Amino acid sequence: MRFLWQKLGFYLVALWAALTLNFFLPRWMPGNPVDILVSKLAQRGEVTPATRHAIELLLGMDSSVPLWHQYIDYLQQIFRGDLGVSVAYFPTPVVDVIGQTLPWTVGLVGLSTLISFVIGVGLGTFAGWKRGSWIDNMVPSLTLLQSVPYFWLALVLLFLFGSVWQVFPLNGGYDIYTTSPGWTWDFVGSVIYYGTLPALTIVISSVGGWMLGMRNMMVSTLAEDYILTAEAKGLRPSRIRAVYAARNAVLPSVAGFAISLGFVVAGSVVTESVFSYPGIGSALLSSVNNADYALMQGIFLVITLSVLGANLLVDLLYTVIDPRTRARA
């Protein structure tokens, strides 16, 4: 329990620091969301000073209120679950924008990250166990794909499979002409079909890193004395590989996977931009282009909570899979 309380205290301090940066960073950026929204309204008619002041109050950007008071109001609104109103999607609340885009990103990037982790760790385990085999010889090729610029790989796959061979659609998250959102087989099948090519891009670009890391850790672990002891006892090779070698070699990959899951919420701005995918990455890009402080702060808040939660989860998971951690705690 002492170890748990220490971790919770650390993450609470980290959360407060992240919330503080989340408040100040957008305000240090160039541009003013009030001016942007006023210019949009001015296209429909005259905007009076009273209307501008009402917009400032709505967006929490009242110039007559000191910055420290805005900061206190910002913290109070967060704990009430009020993230404000989006400028880019005005007058939709930020909570609704995040709620509409987050499932798309979690479904695409989350599943792709999980698939690439499982495939990479599995291949890396056998590559490290059978050094010099054909699986081990795949490592340089797959690692080379990781060094290719991600946007270039996405554009190449989109050109080949979407334009030349026309196997997959060029953009979107589902077929807007024949299906409508809902838990129907037609809609789910359309989502899977439209998300296959973006997911394939993520898996291809990331599986090499997981495989290389696991392979190197397997090689290092197999040189340990307890592996030699297990072999001397006459244990089955499959048991030595799974229980003694892979279980210890996978620990750094588990930590990296937890951090990757935390950043899943951030989405892949490049992927969603290239494939015009309706995820939270596209919403983040739109908020930056429109100086939408409220939406930026809301998305950054979700990213912060997911990263801190993932790190806390892996810290607790380490105490389960690595007894040495419990001994040090």
mmCIF file of C-alpha atoms in Angstrom:
data_model
loop_
_atom_site.group_PDB
_atom_site.id
_atom_site.type_symbol
_atom_site.label_atom_id
_atom_site.label_comp_id
_atom_site.label_asym_id
_atom_site.label_seq_id
_atom_site.Cartn_x
_atom_site.Cartn_y
_atom_site.Cartn_z
ATOM 1 C CA MET A 1 0.000 0.000 0.000
ATOM 2 C CA ARG A 2 2.873 2.384 0.697
ATOM 3 C CA PHE A 3 4.183 1.761 -2.823
ATOM 4 C CA LEU A 4 0.708 2.378 -4.247
ATOM 5 C CA TRP A 5 0.251 5.654 -2.363
ATOM 6 C CA GLN A 6 3.671 6.866 -3.488
ATOM 7 C CA LYS A 7 2.762 6.214 -7.099
ATOM 8 C CA LEU A 8 -0.653 7.862 -6.764
ATOM 9 C CA GLY A 9 0.926 10.944 -5.175
ATOM 10 C CA PHE A 10 3.466 11.219 -7.971
ATOM 11 C CA TYR A 11 0.800 10.939 -10.664
ATOM 12 C CA LEU A 12 -1.435 13.500 -8.970
ATOM 13 C CA VAL A 13 1.434 16.013 -9.031
ATOM 14 C CA ALA A 14 2.128 15.123 -12.665
ATOM 15 C CA LEU A 15 -1.558 15.622 -13.461
ATOM 16 C CA TRP A 16 -1.586 19.075 -11.877
ATOM 17 C CA ALA A 17 1.546 20.076 -13.819
ATOM 18 C CA ALA A 18 0.018 18.801 -17.059
ATOM 19 C CA LEU A 19 -3.239 20.688 -16.431
ATOM 20 C CA THR A 20 -1.287 23.878 -15.772
ATOM 21 C CA LEU A 21 0.688 23.540 -19.004
ATOM 22 C CA ASN A 22 -2.535 22.639 -20.772
ATOM 23 C CA PHE A 23 -3.957 26.009 -19.717
ATOM 24 C CA PHE A 24 -0.990 28.211 -20.606
ATOM 25 C CA LEU A 25 0.406 26.632 -23.781
ATOM 26 C CA PRO A 26 -2.581 27.377 -26.063
ATOM 27 C CA ARG A 27 -2.642 30.978 -24.793
ATOM 28 C CA TRP A 28 1.005 31.410 -25.737
ATOM 29 C CA MET A 29 0.253 30.375 -29.308
ATOM 30 C CA PRO A 30 -0.421 33.042 -31.959
ATOM 31 C CA GLY A 31 -4.025 33.745 -32.856
ATOM 32 C CA ASN A 32 -7.191 34.533 -30.950
ATOM 33 C CA PRO A 33 -10.238 32.213 -31.042
ATOM 34 C CA VAL A 34 -12.537 35.138 -30.253
ATOM 35 C CA ASP A 35 -11.420 36.965 -33.400
ATOM 36 C CA ILE A 36 -11.869 33.825 -35.477
ATOM 37 C CA LEU A 37 -15.407 33.232 -34.214
ATOM 38 C CA VAL A 38 -16.307 36.915 -34.604
ATOM 39 C CA SER A 39 -15.100 36.844 -38.220
ATOM 40 C CA LYS A 40 -17.335 33.841 -38.881
ATOM 41 C CA LEU A 41 -20.333 35.575 -37.365
ATOM 42 C CA ALA A 42 -19.528 38.788 -39.243
ATOM 43 C CA GLN A 43 -20.224 36.987 -42.519
ATOM 44 C CA ARG A 44 -23.885 36.755 -41.476
ATOM 45 C CA GLY A 45 -24.249 40.274 -40.141
ATOM 46 C CA GLU A 46 -22.847 42.975 -37.885
ATOM 47 C CA VAL A 47 -21.218 41.841 -34.604
ATOM 48 C CA THR A 48 -21.795 44.324 -31.782
ATOM 49 C CA PRO A 49 -19.368 44.859 -28.869
ATOM 50 C CA ALA A 50 -21.900 43.189 -26.581
ATOM 51 C CA THR A 51 -21.877 40.105 -28.811
ATOM 52 C CA ARG A 52 -18.077 40.034 -28.776
ATOM 53 C CA HIS A 53 -18.056 40.271 -24.973
ATOM 54 C CA ALA A 54 -20.592 37.417 -24.781
ATOM 55 C CA ILE A 55 -18.301 35.303 -26.993
ATOM 56 C CA GLU A 56 -15.351 36.074 -24.720
ATOM 57 C CA LEU A 57 -17.362 34.903 -21.716
ATOM 58 C CA LEU A 58 -18.481 31.795 -23.587
ATOM 59 C CA LEU A 59 -14.917 30.828 -24.490
ATOM 60 C CA GLY A 60 -13.444 31.795 -21.130
ATOM 61 C CA MET A 61 -11.301 34.498 -22.761
ATOM 62 C CA ASP A 62 -12.668 37.599 -21.038
ATOM 63 C CA SER A 63 -9.892 40.203 -21.364
ATOM 64 C CA SER A 64 -11.196 42.064 -18.282
ATOM 65 C CA VAL A 65 -10.560 39.014 -16.054
ATOM 66 C CA PRO A 66 -6.966 38.448 -14.791
ATOM 67 C CA LEU A 67 -5.146 35.403 -16.105
ATOM 68 C CA TRP A 68 -4.864 33.798 -12.672
ATOM 69 C CA HIS A 69 -8.643 34.073 -12.264
ATOM 70 C CA GLN A 70 -9.136 32.417 -15.648
ATOM 71 C CA TYR A 71 -6.834 29.631 -14.441
ATOM 72 C CA ILE A 72 -8.952 29.049 -11.309
ATOM 73 C CA ASP A 73 -12.134 29.034 -13.416
ATOM 74 C CA TYR A 74 -10.471 26.594 -15.820
ATOM 75 C CA LEU A 75 -9.683 24.118 -13.021
ATOM 76 C CA GLN A 76 -13.195 24.411 -11.617
ATOM 77 C CA GLN A 77 -14.732 23.741 -15.037
ATOM 78 C CA ILE A 78 -12.553 20.666 -15.541
ATOM 79 C CA PHE A 79 -13.639 19.122 -12.249
ATOM 80 C CA ARG A 80 -17.260 19.844 -13.228
ATOM 81 C CA GLY A 81 -16.715 18.126 -16.584
ATOM 82 C CA ASP A 82 -17.310 21.359 -18.507
ATOM 83 C CA LEU A 83 -14.633 21.702 -21.208
ATOM 84 C CA GLY A 84 -16.239 24.665 -22.936
ATOM 85 C CA VAL A 85 -17.527 25.241 -26.461
ATOM 86 C CA SER A 86 -15.544 24.464 -29.593
ATOM 87 C CA VAL A 87 -14.793 27.249 -32.050
ATOM 88 C CA ALA A 88 -14.006 24.917 -34.928
ATOM 89 C CA TYR A 89 -17.300 23.032 -34.441
ATOM 90 C CA PHE A 90 -19.303 25.921 -32.967
ATOM 91 C CA PRO A 91 -21.677 25.694 -31.127
ATOM 92 C CA THR A 92 -20.939 22.035 -30.297
ATOM 93 C CA PRO A 93 -19.510 21.498 -26.785
ATOM 94 C CA VAL A 94 -15.978 20.115 -26.593
ATOM 95 C CA VAL A 95 -17.193 17.054 -24.690
ATOM 96 C CA ASP A 96 -19.483 16.143 -27.587
ATOM 97 C CA VAL A 97 -16.710 16.644 -30.175
ATOM 98 C CA ILE A 98 -14.351 14.381 -28.225
ATOM 99 C CA GLY A 99 -17.110 11.841 -27.651
ATOM 100 C CA GLN A 100 -17.826 11.667 -31.384
ATOM 101 C CA THR A 101 -14.195 11.366 -32.550
ATOM 102 C CA LEU A 102 -12.548 9.376 -29.761
ATOM 103 C CA PRO A 103 -14.169 5.977 -30.541
ATOM 104 C CA TRP A 104 -12.909 6.153 -34.129
ATOM 105 C CA THR A 105 -9.324 6.722 -33.034
ATOM 106 C CA VAL A 106 -9.388 4.142 -30.244
ATOM 107 C CA GLY A 107 -10.861 1.570 -32.603
ATOM 108 C CA LEU A 108 -8.339 2.212 -35.374
ATOM 109 C CA VAL A 109 -5.090 3.112 -33.623
ATOM 110 C CA GLY A 110 -5.754 1.023 -30.506
ATOM 111 C CA LEU A 111 -6.438 -2.219 -32.355
ATOM 112 C CA SER A 112 -3.586 -1.560 -34.799
ATOM 113 C CA THR A 113 -1.153 -0.980 -31.926
ATOM 114 C CA LEU A 114 -2.330 -4.157 -30.188
ATOM 115 C CA ILE A 115 -1.999 -6.224 -33.372
ATOM 116 C CA SER A 116 1.477 -4.882 -34.162
ATOM 117 C CA PHE A 117 2.593 -5.498 -30.542
ATOM 118 C CA VAL A 118 1.387 -9.110 -30.513
ATOM 119 C CA ILE A 119 2.885 -9.879 -33.932
ATOM 120 C CA GLY A 120 6.157 -8.074 -33.193
ATOM 121 C CA VAL A 121 6.672 -9.655 -29.762
ATOM 122 C CA GLY A 122 5.774 -13.101 -31.088
ATOM 123 C CA LEU A 123 8.145 -12.873 -34.045
ATOM 124 C CA GLY A 124 10.845 -11.302 -31.848
ATOM 125 C CA THR A 125 10.586 -14.178 -29.379
ATOM 126 C CA PHE A 126 11.221 -16.801 -32.043
ATOM 127 C CA ALA A 127 13.878 -14.651 -33.766
ATOM 128 C CA GLY A 128 15.851 -14.390 -30.525
ATOM 129 C CA TRP A 129 15.309 -18.075 -29.710
ATOM 130 C CA LYS A 130 16.389 -19.241 -33.168
ATOM 131 C CA ARG A 131 19.213 -16.874 -34.053
ATOM 132 C CA GLY A 132 20.262 -17.089 -37.685
ATOM 133 C CA SER A 133 16.923 -18.570 -38.795
ATOM 134 C CA TRP A 134 14.734 -17.119 -41.524
ATOM 135 C CA ILE A 135 12.640 -15.323 -38.905
ATOM 136 C CA ASP A 136 15.764 -13.693 -37.495
ATOM 137 C CA ASN A 137 16.753 -12.600 -40.995
ATOM 138 C CA MET A 138 13.432 -10.731 -41.300
ATOM 139 C CA VAL A 139 14.427 -8.262 -38.590
ATOM 140 C CA PRO A 140 16.524 -5.905 -40.776
ATOM 141 C CA SER A 141 13.817 -5.724 -43.442
ATOM 142 C CA LEU A 142 11.005 -4.964 -41.006
ATOM 143 C CA THR A 143 13.171 -2.470 -39.133
ATOM 144 C CA LEU A 144 13.914 -0.720 -42.416
ATOM 145 C CA LEU A 145 10.180 -0.113 -42.879
ATOM 146 C CA GLN A 146 10.126 1.656 -39.522
ATOM 147 C CA SER A 147 12.721 4.151 -40.788
ATOM 148 C CA VAL A 148 10.599 5.054 -43.820
ATOM 149 C CA PRO A 149 8.747 8.374 -43.323
ATOM 150 C CA TYR A 150 5.287 7.459 -42.129
ATOM 151 C CA PHE A 151 3.398 9.876 -44.360
ATOM 152 C CA TRP A 152 5.303 8.553 -47.401
ATOM 153 C CA LEU A 153 4.398 4.952 -46.590
ATOM 154 C CA ALA A 154 0.755 5.944 -46.095
ATOM 155 C CA LEU A 155 0.651 7.797 -49.415
ATOM 156 C CA VAL A 156 2.291 4.876 -51.267
ATOM 157 C CA LEU A 157 -0.177 2.333 -49.844
ATOM 158 C CA LEU A 158 -3.081 4.685 -50.527
ATOM 159 C CA PHE A 159 -1.943 5.163 -54.124
ATOM 160 C CA LEU A 160 -1.427 1.432 -54.764
ATOM 161 C CA PHE A 161 -4.395 -0.094 -52.936
ATOM 162 C CA GLY A 162 -6.802 2.821 -53.263
ATOM 163 C CA SER A 163 -6.107 4.283 -56.679
ATOM 164 C CA VAL A 164 -4.236 1.767 -58.848
ATOM 165 C CA TRP A 165 -5.775 -1.539 -57.745
ATOM 166 C CA GLN A 166 -8.833 0.008 -56.024
ATOM 167 C CA VAL A 167 -8.953 -2.643 -53.319
ATOM 168 C CA PHE A 168 -9.758 -0.190 -50.517
ATOM 169 C CA PRO A 169 -11.503 3.211 -50.422
ATOM 170 C CA LEU A 170 -9.473 6.399 -50.622
ATOM 171 C CA ASN A 171 -10.895 8.230 -47.610
ATOM 172 C CA GLY A 172 -13.505 8.304 -44.871
ATOM 173 C CA GLY A 173 -14.455 6.089 -41.967
ATOM 174 C CA TYR A 174 -17.462 4.325 -43.525
ATOM 175 C CA ASP A 175 -19.690 4.412 -46.604
ATOM 176 C CA ILE A 176 -21.869 7.466 -46.032
ATOM 177 C CA TYR A 177 -24.087 6.671 -49.030
ATOM 178 C CA THR A 178 -25.223 3.124 -48.238
ATOM 179 C CA THR A 179 -24.925 2.882 -44.441
ATOM 180 C CA SER A 180 -25.736 4.984 -41.396
ATOM 181 C CA PRO A 181 -24.054 4.835 -37.953
ATOM 182 C CA GLY A 182 -25.486 2.111 -35.748
ATOM 183 C CA TRP A 183 -24.805 -1.369 -34.438
ATOM 184 C CA THR A 184 -25.685 -3.128 -37.679
ATOM 185 C CA TRP A 185 -23.642 -5.626 -39.663
ATOM 186 C CA ASP A 186 -23.615 -3.319 -42.686
ATOM 187 C CA PHE A 187 -22.169 -0.416 -40.710
ATOM 188 C CA VAL A 188 -19.635 -2.536 -38.789
ATOM 189 C CA GLY A 189 -18.498 -4.194 -42.005
ATOM 190 C CA SER A 190 -18.144 -0.803 -43.679
ATOM 191 C CA VAL A 191 -16.069 0.532 -40.766
ATOM 192 C CA ILE A 192 -13.760 -2.505 -40.928
ATOM 193 C CA TYR A 193 -13.432 -2.174 -44.698
ATOM 194 C CA TYR A 194 -12.604 1.551 -44.565
ATOM 195 C CA GLY A 195 -10.234 1.113 -41.611
ATOM 196 C CA THR A 196 -8.231 -1.813 -43.016
ATOM 197 C CA LEU A 197 -5.787 0.257 -45.076
ATOM 198 C CA PRO A 198 -5.013 2.830 -42.324
ATOM 199 C CA ALA A 199 -4.599 -0.026 -39.828
ATOM 200 C CA LEU A 200 -2.313 -1.890 -42.232
ATOM 201 C CA THR A 201 -0.155 1.212 -42.530
ATOM 202 C CA ILE A 202 0.205 1.505 -38.746
ATOM 203 C CA VAL A 203 1.017 -2.206 -38.325
ATOM 204 C CA ILE A 204 3.639 -2.244 -41.092
ATOM 205 C CA SER A 205 5.379 0.858 -39.763
ATOM 206 C CA SER A 206 5.513 -0.283 -36.115
ATOM 207 C CA VAL A 207 5.832 -4.087 -36.050
ATOM 208 C CA GLY A 208 9.568 -3.935 -36.822
ATOM 209 C CA GLY A 209 10.314 -1.934 -33.675
ATOM 210 C CA TRP A 210 8.504 -4.383 -31.395
ATOM 211 C CA MET A 211 10.202 -7.322 -33.107
ATOM 212 C CA LEU A 212 13.703 -5.817 -32.859
ATOM 213 C CA GLY A 213 13.301 -4.873 -29.188
ATOM 214 C CA MET A 214 11.972 -8.300 -28.206
ATOM 215 C CA ARG A 215 14.626 -10.108 -30.245
ATOM 216 C CA ASN A 216 17.470 -8.200 -28.577
ATOM 217 C CA MET A 217 16.037 -8.758 -25.105
ATOM 218 C CA MET A 218 15.621 -12.477 -25.824
ATOM 219 C CA VAL A 219 19.279 -12.747 -26.872
ATOM 220 C CA SER A 220 20.344 -10.955 -23.698
ATOM 221 C CA THR A 221 18.061 -13.045 -21.472
ATOM 222 C CA LEU A 222 19.194 -16.354 -22.964
ATOM 223 C CA ALA A 223 22.735 -15.573 -21.758
ATOM 224 C CA GLU A 224 21.600 -15.425 -18.110
ATOM 225 C CA ASP A 225 22.622 -18.069 -15.587
ATOM 226 C CA TYR A 226 19.054 -19.092 -14.727
ATOM 227 C CA ILE A 227 18.499 -20.126 -18.369
ATOM 228 C CA LEU A 228 21.539 -22.396 -18.143
ATOM 229 C CA THR A 229 20.203 -23.782 -14.870
ATOM 230 C CA ALA A 230 16.814 -24.483 -16.444
ATOM 231 C CA GLU A 231 18.499 -26.315 -19.329
ATOM 232 C CA ALA A 232 20.600 -28.319 -16.867
ATOM 233 C CA LYS A 233 17.434 -29.430 -15.069
ATOM 234 C CA GLY A 234 16.191 -30.927 -18.320
ATOM 235 C CA LEU A 235 13.153 -28.673 -18.741
ATOM 236 C CA ARG A 236 11.389 -28.693 -22.080
ATOM 237 C CA PRO A 237 12.686 -26.052 -24.556
ATOM 238 C CA SER A 238 9.173 -24.677 -25.000
ATOM 239 C CA ARG A 239 8.855 -24.125 -21.243
ATOM 240 C CA ILE A 240 12.265 -22.446 -21.047
ATOM 241 C CA ARG A 241 11.354 -20.184 -23.960
ATOM 242 C CA ALA A 242 7.949 -19.144 -22.643
ATOM 243 C CA VAL A 243 8.345 -19.114 -18.840
ATOM 244 C CA TYR A 244 12.023 -18.355 -18.251
ATOM 245 C CA ALA A 245 13.147 -16.367 -21.307
ATOM 246 C CA ALA A 246 10.156 -14.619 -22.894
ATOM 247 C CA ARG A 247 8.517 -13.659 -19.600
ATOM 248 C CA ASN A 248 11.590 -11.701 -18.513
ATOM 249 C CA ALA A 249 12.502 -10.404 -21.956
ATOM 250 C CA VAL A 250 9.055 -8.932 -22.546
ATOM 251 C CA LEU A 251 9.164 -6.537 -19.560
ATOM 252 C CA PRO A 252 10.605 -3.520 -21.468
ATOM 253 C CA SER A 253 8.154 -4.165 -24.305
ATOM 254 C CA VAL A 254 5.243 -4.162 -21.843
ATOM 255 C CA ALA A 255 6.326 -0.754 -20.571
ATOM 256 C CA GLY A 256 6.616 0.560 -24.122
ATOM 257 C CA PHE A 257 3.252 -0.922 -25.028
ATOM 258 C CA ALA A 258 1.548 0.767 -22.086
ATOM 259 C CA ILE A 259 2.982 4.133 -23.115
ATOM 260 C CA SER A 260 1.883 3.478 -26.703
ATOM 261 C CA LEU A 261 -1.644 2.748 -25.487
ATOM 262 C CA GLY A 262 -1.622 6.041 -23.643
ATOM 263 C CA PHE A 263 -0.774 7.889 -26.821
ATOM 264 C CA VAL A 264 -3.441 5.971 -28.762
ATOM 265 C CA VAL A 265 -5.922 8.621 -27.613
ATOM 266 C CA ALA A 266 -3.823 11.247 -29.364
ATOM 267 C CA GLY A 267 -4.466 9.324 -32.514
ATOM 268 C CA SER A 268 -2.241 9.572 -35.508
ATOM 269 C CA VAL A 269 -2.627 13.025 -37.014
ATOM 270 C CA VAL A 270 -0.731 11.976 -40.131
ATOM 271 C CA THR A 271 -2.792 8.817 -40.646
ATOM 272 C CA GLU A 272 -6.113 10.565 -40.177
ATOM 273 C CA SER A 273 -5.026 13.435 -42.412
ATOM 274 C CA VAL A 274 -3.857 11.190 -45.263
ATOM 275 C CA PHE A 275 -6.896 8.924 -45.118
ATOM 276 C CA SER A 276 -9.368 11.674 -44.092
ATOM 277 C CA TYR A 277 -10.329 9.513 -41.120
ATOM 278 C CA PRO A 278 -12.841 11.077 -38.665
ATOM 279 C CA GLY A 279 -10.761 10.552 -35.528
ATOM 280 C CA ILE A 280 -9.501 12.728 -32.712
ATOM 281 C CA GLY A 281 -6.293 13.480 -34.630
ATOM 282 C CA SER A 282 -8.326 15.287 -37.284
ATOM 283 C CA ALA A 283 -10.142 17.214 -34.550
ATOM 284 C CA LEU A 284 -6.801 18.205 -33.006
ATOM 285 C CA LEU A 285 -5.517 19.445 -36.358
ATOM 286 C CA SER A 286 -8.714 21.431 -36.888
ATOM 287 C CA SER A 287 -8.433 22.973 -33.408
ATOM 288 C CA VAL A 288 -4.859 24.118 -34.101
ATOM 289 C CA ASN A 289 -5.818 25.656 -37.450
ATOM 290 C CA ASN A 290 -8.728 27.548 -35.852
ATOM 291 C CA ALA A 291 -6.923 28.502 -32.607
ATOM 292 C CA ASP A 292 -9.631 26.569 -30.772
ATOM 293 C CA TYR A 293 -8.232 26.748 -27.225
ATOM 294 C CA ALA A 294 -11.115 24.880 -25.634
ATOM 295 C CA LEU A 295 -10.905 21.912 -27.993
ATOM 296 C CA MET A 296 -7.103 21.803 -27.773
ATOM 297 C CA GLN A 297 -7.263 21.832 -23.985
ATOM 298 C CA GLY A 298 -9.925 19.128 -23.983
ATOM 299 C CA ILE A 299 -7.970 16.840 -26.296
ATOM 300 C CA PHE A 300 -4.718 17.447 -24.401
ATOM 301 C CA LEU A 301 -6.550 16.652 -21.168
ATOM 302 C CA VAL A 302 -7.756 13.325 -22.526
ATOM 303 C CA ILE A 303 -4.254 12.539 -23.805
ATOM 304 C CA THR A 304 -2.746 13.441 -20.421
ATOM 305 C CA LEU A 305 -5.184 11.264 -18.498
ATOM 306 C CA SER A 306 -4.657 8.333 -20.852
ATOM 307 C CA VAL A 307 -0.842 8.541 -20.695
ATOM 308 C CA LEU A 308 -0.778 8.891 -16.899
ATOM 309 C CA GLY A 309 -3.316 6.100 -16.538
ATOM 310 C CA ALA A 310 -1.313 3.820 -18.828
ATOM 311 C CA ASN A 311 1.898 4.504 -16.925
ATOM 312 C CA LEU A 312 0.187 3.872 -13.580
ATOM 313 C CA LEU A 313 -1.238 0.642 -14.962
ATOM 314 C CA VAL A 314 2.165 -0.599 -16.113
ATOM 315 C CA ASP A 315 3.713 0.314 -12.739
ATOM 316 C CA LEU A 316 1.094 -1.809 -11.007
ATOM 317 C CA LEU A 317 1.420 -4.540 -13.622
ATOM 318 C CA TYR A 318 5.160 -4.674 -13.075
ATOM 319 C CA THR A 319 4.583 -5.635 -9.435
ATOM 320 C CA VAL A 320 2.628 -8.653 -10.700
ATOM 321 C CA ILE A 321 4.906 -9.901 -13.481
ATOM 322 C CA ASP A 322 8.240 -8.929 -11.887
ATOM 323 C CA PRO A 323 8.637 -9.991 -8.216
ATOM 324 C CA ARG A 324 11.877 -7.968 -7.963
ATOM 325 C CA THR A 325 9.806 -4.780 -8.112
ATOM 326 C CA ARG A 326 7.797 -5.820 -5.034
ATOM 327 C CA ALA A 327 11.019 -6.555 -3.175
ATOM 328 C CA ARG A 328 12.443 -3.080 -3.939
ATOM 329 C CA ALA A 329 9.139 -1.407 -3.046
#
